[in-house]
Amino acid sequence: MRFTVTSPAQDDRPVYLTGNFCNWALDIDALQLQPIGDNQYSIDLPVDETWPDPIEYKYYRGGEGSIELNALGEARPNRLAPRGVDQLTDFVPLWQWDGASYRPNWLPNYTELSLAYPKTNAPRRIRVLLPADYDASAKRYPVLYLNDGQNIIGAGEGFGSWSVEERMALLASRSHHELIVVAVDHGGPARLTEFTIGKTLRRRGNGEQYIAFLTDVVKPYIDAQFRTQPDAAHTGIGGSSLGGLISLYAGLLRPDVFGKWLVFSPSLWVAPGIYEQVAQTPLPPYVRVYLYGGEAESATMVSSLQRVHDSLNCPDIDCAITQISVDPIGKHEEWRWSREFARAVDYLFFNYVDDPVPAA
């Protein structure tokens, strides 16, 4: 039997095979795969009729705490194969490091600042995540602005967190961490007003002012202080729930600023008129949109996302490339948005699509 595995992860540790055919023993020299090309390893094993059928197996990087992971940094089920099959070809996107799903030195650098919000002049907390190797290069980086900053970094404040710093460390394994993330806090009690525009089913929104804060205050400051790629094709806006709604609005109103839209579980029900705005807004060719929702969030979440997708106005046949990701058991929860974050970044900024991972 020939086992061949490909992995894009930056990792120079040896690759081993283990399974029920060896009682899951580790670090057996005879089960070390050999490199056969860029990020590709292989081993030929003679079939032993005493092996279980089917065989169960996994790849690992040597020793405990180095087992293969799925694209979301989670443990994956044992692989299965009929005993005696000629060839098995597998893909491993990520690996454990000492039992963790990422290397600690891949965590992004953290900077906190505050900027005055328009009219009120109240300080608004802004947190910036820089690539772990930011200081070691002179590169310029794309930027992703995320709304609801209170729930983006660390443990979160109230409803959980996306733990974006950990997701960026996961992305670093394939050099997809080369992105500056800017988490912008919402206005607390003013959140609904800030994240909606015009007449809504709840109250009249003033989201244009919040968007102007991003485009006229936050972004110029970030571009001046950090090595960014300031053009719209390298600038994203994102969020979930009401934060997803205002991200969609920001993209529609200012596609000259925001060319990447990360829209998770948007509260479209609050603003039923947004579909007409989506249809009437011509989009430039560099726009990319990532839509995510869970079928267990509401009866209309997935159909509403599909309606947004179908309404996108794209005069250029190559523009508004849109990805819709649907979790069949997904609920309106921060940890699910955290789980989806790396996929969205891969798609929006690196034109990379992972193999789908089953819902959990």
Coordinates of C-alpha atoms in Angstrom, one line a residue:
M1 CA 0.0 0.0 0.0
R2 CA 1.3 3.4 -0.9
F3 CA 0.4 6.4 1.4
T4 CA 0.9 9.8 -0.1
V5 CA 0.2 13.0 1.8
T6 CA 0.4 16.7 0.7
S7 CA 0.5 19.5 3.2
P8 CA 1.0 23.3 2.5
A9 CA 1.9 24.0 6.1
Q10 CA 5.3 25.6 6.9
D11 CA 6.8 22.7 8.9
D12 CA 10.2 20.9 8.7
R13 CA 9.3 18.2 11.2
P14 CA 9.3 14.6 9.7
V15 CA 6.0 13.0 8.8
Y16 CA 4.9 9.7 10.3
L17 CA 2.0 7.3 9.9
T18 CA 0.2 5.5 12.6
G19 CA -3.0 3.5 12.9
N20 CA -4.8 0.4 14.2
F21 CA -2.4 -1.8 12.1
C22 CA 0.4 -0.8 14.6
N23 CA -1.7 -0.3 17.7
W24 CA -1.4 3.4 17.2
A25 CA 2.3 3.3 18.2
L26 CA 4.3 6.5 17.6
D27 CA 7.7 7.3 16.2
I28 CA 8.4 4.0 14.4
D29 CA 11.2 4.6 12.0
A30 CA 9.7 2.2 9.5
L31 CA 6.6 4.3 9.3
Q32 CA 8.3 7.6 8.5
L33 CA 7.2 9.0 5.2
Q34 CA 9.9 10.3 2.8
P35 CA 9.7 13.6 0.9
I36 CA 8.9 13.2 -2.8
G37 CA 8.3 16.8 -3.8
D38 CA 7.3 20.2 -2.5
N39 CA 5.2 19.6 0.6
Q40 CA 4.6 16.0 -0.4
Y41 CA 5.5 12.8 1.4
S42 CA 5.1 9.1 0.7
I43 CA 5.6 5.6 2.1
D44 CA 5.1 2.1 0.7
L45 CA 4.0 -0.6 3.1
P46 CA 3.7 -4.3 2.4
V47 CA 0.2 -5.6 3.2
D48 CA 0.0 -7.7 6.3
E49 CA -3.0 -10.1 6.3
T50 CA -3.2 -9.8 10.1
W51 CA -4.0 -6.1 9.8
P52 CA -7.6 -5.0 10.6
D53 CA -9.9 -4.5 7.7
P54 CA -10.6 -1.7 7.1
I55 CA -7.5 0.0 8.5
E56 CA -7.7 3.2 10.5
Y57 CA -4.8 5.7 10.3
K58 CA -3.6 9.2 10.8
Y59 CA -0.5 11.3 10.0
Y60 CA 1.5 13.1 12.5
R61 CA 4.8 15.0 12.8
G62 CA 6.6 12.9 15.3
G63 CA 5.8 12.4 19.0
E64 CA 2.6 13.2 20.9
G65 CA 0.9 16.4 20.3
S66 CA 1.7 16.7 16.6
I67 CA -1.3 15.0 15.0
E68 CA -2.9 16.2 11.8
L69 CA -5.8 18.7 12.0
N70 CA -8.5 19.8 9.6
A71 CA -8.6 23.2 7.9
L72 CA -10.2 24.8 11.0
G73 CA -7.5 23.6 13.4
E74 CA -9.6 20.9 14.9
A75 CA -9.0 17.2 15.4
R76 CA -10.2 15.1 12.5
P77 CA -11.7 11.6 12.6
N78 CA -9.4 8.6 11.9
R79 CA -9.0 8.0 8.2
L80 CA -10.4 4.7 6.8
A81 CA -9.2 2.5 3.9
P82 CA -9.7 -1.1 2.8
R83 CA -6.8 -3.2 3.7
G84 CA -4.7 -3.8 0.6
V85 CA -5.8 -0.9 -1.5
D86 CA -3.0 0.1 -3.9
Q87 CA -2.7 3.8 -3.2
L88 CA -4.1 6.4 -0.8
T89 CA -3.7 10.1 -1.5
D90 CA -4.4 12.5 1.3
F91 CA -4.2 16.2 2.2
V92 CA -3.4 17.7 5.6
P93 CA -3.9 21.5 5.9
L94 CA -2.7 21.9 9.5
W95 CA -0.8 20.1 12.3
Q96 CA -0.6 20.3 16.1
W97 CA 2.3 21.9 17.8
D98 CA 2.9 20.4 21.3
G99 CA -0.8 19.7 21.5
A100 CA -1.9 23.2 20.4
S101 CA -3.5 24.0 17.0
Y102 CA -0.9 26.6 16.2
R103 CA 2.7 27.7 17.0
P104 CA 2.7 30.3 19.8
N105 CA 5.3 32.4 17.9
W106 CA 2.8 32.7 15.0
L107 CA 0.4 34.8 17.2
P108 CA 0.0 38.3 15.8
N109 CA 1.4 41.4 17.5
Y110 CA -1.1 43.5 19.3
T111 CA -1.5 47.3 19.5
E112 CA -4.3 49.2 21.1
L113 CA -5.3 52.9 20.5
S114 CA -8.3 55.1 20.6
L115 CA -9.7 57.7 18.2
A116 CA -12.4 60.3 18.7
Y117 CA -15.8 59.4 17.3
P118 CA -17.4 62.1 15.1
K119 CA -19.6 64.7 16.8
T120 CA -19.4 63.2 20.3
N121 CA -15.6 63.2 20.4
A122 CA -15.9 60.2 22.7
P123 CA -12.8 57.9 22.5
R124 CA -13.4 54.7 20.6
R125 CA -11.1 51.8 21.2
I126 CA -9.3 50.4 18.1
R127 CA -7.2 47.2 18.4
V128 CA -4.7 46.3 15.7
L129 CA -3.3 42.8 15.0
L130 CA -0.1 42.8 13.0
P131 CA 1.4 39.7 11.4
A132 CA 3.9 38.0 13.7
D133 CA 6.7 38.7 11.4
Y134 CA 5.7 42.3 10.7
D135 CA 8.9 43.8 12.2
A136 CA 11.1 41.4 10.3
S137 CA 10.1 42.7 6.8
A138 CA 9.4 45.8 4.9
K139 CA 6.3 44.4 3.3
R140 CA 3.0 46.2 2.9
Y141 CA -0.1 44.4 3.9
P142 CA -3.8 44.3 3.1
V143 CA -6.1 45.4 5.9
L144 CA -9.4 43.9 7.2
Y145 CA -11.5 46.2 9.4
L146 CA -13.8 44.2 11.7
N147 CA -16.9 45.7 13.5
D148 CA -18.0 44.7 17.0
G149 CA -14.3 44.8 18.2
Q150 CA -15.4 43.8 21.7
N151 CA -16.1 40.3 20.4
I152 CA -13.1 39.9 18.0
I153 CA -10.0 39.4 20.2
G154 CA -9.3 37.4 23.3
A155 CA -12.1 36.0 25.4
G156 CA -14.6 38.6 24.2
E157 CA -16.8 40.9 26.2
G158 CA -20.3 39.6 26.7
F159 CA -21.2 37.1 24.0
G160 CA -18.0 35.2 23.4
S161 CA -15.2 35.9 20.8
W162 CA -14.0 35.1 17.4
S163 CA -10.5 34.7 18.9
V164 CA -9.1 36.2 15.7
E165 CA -5.5 36.2 17.0
E166 CA -5.7 32.4 17.2
R167 CA -7.2 32.1 13.7
M168 CA -4.4 34.3 12.4
A169 CA -1.9 32.0 13.9
L170 CA -3.5 29.1 12.1
L171 CA -3.4 31.0 8.9
A172 CA 0.3 31.6 9.4
S173 CA 1.0 27.9 8.8
R174 CA 0.4 28.5 5.1
S175 CA 1.6 32.2 5.0
H176 CA -2.0 33.5 4.9
H177 CA -1.4 35.5 8.0
E178 CA 0.0 38.4 5.9
L179 CA -2.9 40.7 6.8
I180 CA -3.4 43.5 9.2
V181 CA -6.7 43.1 11.2
V182 CA -8.2 46.2 12.8
A183 CA -11.0 45.6 15.4
V184 CA -13.2 48.6 15.9
D185 CA -15.4 48.7 19.0
H186 CA -19.1 49.4 18.6
G187 CA -20.8 52.2 20.5
G188 CA -22.5 50.1 23.2
P189 CA -26.1 51.3 23.6
A190 CA -25.7 53.1 20.2
R191 CA -24.8 49.9 18.4
L192 CA -28.2 49.5 16.6
T193 CA -28.2 53.1 15.5
E194 CA -24.6 52.9 14.3
F195 CA -25.1 49.7 12.4
T196 CA -28.2 50.5 10.5
I197 CA -29.1 53.1 7.9
G198 CA -32.3 55.1 7.4
K199 CA -35.7 53.7 8.4
T200 CA -35.6 50.2 9.8
L201 CA -38.0 47.9 11.5
R202 CA -36.6 49.0 14.9
R203 CA -35.5 52.7 14.7
R204 CA -33.9 55.1 12.3
G205 CA -30.3 54.3 11.8
N206 CA -27.3 56.6 11.4
G207 CA -24.8 54.1 10.0
E208 CA -23.5 56.6 7.4
Q209 CA -21.8 58.4 10.3
Y210 CA -20.1 55.2 11.5
I211 CA -19.0 54.3 8.0
A212 CA -17.5 57.9 7.7
F213 CA -15.7 57.2 11.0
L214 CA -14.1 54.2 9.4
T215 CA -13.2 55.8 6.1
D216 CA -12.3 59.3 7.2
V217 CA -10.8 58.7 10.6
V218 CA -9.7 55.1 11.3
K219 CA -8.5 54.1 7.9
P220 CA -6.3 57.3 7.3
Y221 CA -4.7 56.8 10.7
I222 CA -4.0 53.1 10.1
D223 CA -2.6 53.8 6.7
A224 CA -0.3 56.5 8.1
Q225 CA 0.9 54.4 11.1
F226 CA 1.4 51.0 9.5
R227 CA 2.7 49.5 6.2
T228 CA -0.7 49.0 4.5
Q229 CA -1.8 48.4 0.9
P230 CA -4.4 51.2 1.1
D231 CA -6.3 50.6 -2.2
A232 CA -9.8 49.2 -2.1
A233 CA -8.7 45.9 -3.7
H234 CA -6.6 45.2 -0.6
T235 CA -9.0 46.6 2.0
G236 CA -11.8 44.6 3.6
I237 CA -14.7 45.2 5.9
G238 CA -16.4 42.5 8.0
G239 CA -18.6 41.6 10.9
S240 CA -21.5 39.4 12.1
S241 CA -25.1 40.0 12.9
L242 CA -25.6 43.8 12.9
G243 CA -21.9 44.1 12.3
G244 CA -22.4 42.0 9.1
L245 CA -25.2 44.3 8.1
I246 CA -23.2 47.4 8.4
S247 CA -20.3 45.7 6.6
L248 CA -22.6 45.1 3.6
Y249 CA -23.8 48.7 3.8
A250 CA -20.2 49.9 3.9
G251 CA -19.3 47.9 0.9
L252 CA -22.3 49.2 -1.1
L253 CA -21.8 52.8 -0.1
R254 CA -18.0 52.9 -0.4
P255 CA -16.8 50.2 -2.8
D256 CA -14.0 52.7 -3.6
V257 CA -12.7 52.0 -0.1
F258 CA -13.8 48.5 0.7
G259 CA -13.2 45.8 -1.9
K260 CA -13.4 42.7 0.3
W261 CA -16.6 42.1 2.2
L262 CA -16.8 39.5 5.0
V263 CA -20.5 39.3 5.9
F264 CA -21.5 36.7 8.6
S265 CA -25.1 36.1 9.6
P266 CA -26.2 39.7 8.7
S267 CA -29.3 41.1 10.4
L268 CA -31.0 41.6 7.0
W269 CA -34.5 41.4 8.6
V270 CA -33.9 44.8 10.2
A271 CA -33.5 46.5 6.8
P272 CA -35.7 44.8 4.2
G273 CA -34.9 47.7 1.8
I274 CA -31.3 46.7 1.5
Y275 CA -32.0 44.2 -1.3
E276 CA -33.0 47.0 -3.7
Q277 CA -29.8 48.9 -2.7
V278 CA -27.7 45.8 -3.5
A279 CA -29.4 45.5 -6.9
Q280 CA -28.9 49.2 -7.8
T281 CA -25.3 49.5 -6.8
P282 CA -22.8 48.8 -9.7
L283 CA -19.7 47.1 -8.3
P284 CA -16.1 47.5 -9.6
P285 CA -14.3 44.4 -10.8
Y286 CA -12.1 43.9 -7.8
V287 CA -14.9 43.3 -5.3
R288 CA -15.0 39.9 -3.6
V289 CA -17.8 38.9 -1.2
Y290 CA -17.9 36.1 1.4
L291 CA -21.4 35.4 2.8
Y292 CA -21.9 33.0 5.7
G293 CA -25.0 31.9 7.6
G294 CA -26.4 28.9 9.5
E295 CA -29.7 27.2 8.8
A296 CA -30.5 27.0 12.5
E297 CA -30.2 30.8 12.9
S298 CA -33.7 31.6 11.5
A299 CA -36.1 30.4 8.9
T300 CA -34.9 33.0 6.5
M301 CA -31.2 33.4 7.1
V302 CA -29.9 31.3 4.2
S303 CA -32.6 32.4 1.7
S304 CA -31.8 36.0 2.6
L305 CA -28.1 35.4 1.9
Q306 CA -29.0 33.8 -1.4
R307 CA -31.1 36.8 -2.3
V308 CA -28.2 39.2 -1.6
H309 CA -26.0 37.0 -3.8
D310 CA -28.5 37.0 -6.6
S311 CA -29.1 40.8 -6.3
L312 CA -25.4 41.8 -6.6
N313 CA -25.1 44.2 -9.5
C314 CA -22.0 43.4 -11.5
P315 CA -21.7 45.1 -15.0
D316 CA -18.3 43.4 -15.4
I317 CA -18.7 39.7 -15.9
D318 CA -15.5 39.0 -13.8
C319 CA -16.5 41.1 -10.8
A320 CA -18.3 40.5 -7.5
I321 CA -16.9 37.0 -7.1
T322 CA -19.1 35.7 -4.2
Q323 CA -18.8 32.7 -2.0
I324 CA -21.7 31.5 0.1
S325 CA -21.0 29.2 3.0
V326 CA -23.9 27.6 4.8
D327 CA -23.7 25.6 8.0
P328 CA -26.7 23.2 8.1
I329 CA -26.7 23.2 11.9
G330 CA -25.2 26.7 12.4
K331 CA -26.7 29.0 15.1
H332 CA -26.2 32.7 15.8
E333 CA -23.0 32.3 17.9
E334 CA -19.6 33.9 18.1
W335 CA -17.7 30.6 18.1
R336 CA -19.2 29.6 14.8
W337 CA -18.1 32.9 13.2
S338 CA -14.7 32.3 14.7
R339 CA -14.7 28.9 13.0
E340 CA -15.5 30.5 9.7
F341 CA -13.1 33.4 9.9
A342 CA -10.0 31.6 8.4
R343 CA -12.0 30.3 5.5
A344 CA -13.3 33.8 4.7
V345 CA -9.8 35.3 4.9
D346 CA -8.4 32.6 2.7
Y347 CA -11.1 33.3 0.0
L348 CA -11.1 37.1 0.2
F349 CA -7.5 37.9 0.4
F350 CA -5.6 34.8 -0.9
N351 CA -8.0 33.3 -3.4
Y352 CA -7.8 30.0 -1.6
V353 CA -10.6 27.6 -0.9
D354 CA -10.2 24.7 1.5
D355 CA -11.9 21.4 1.2
P356 CA -15.2 21.7 3.1
V357 CA -15.1 20.7 6.7
P358 CA -18.2 19.0 8.2
A359 CA -20.4 21.1 10.5
A360 CA -19.9 20.6 14.2

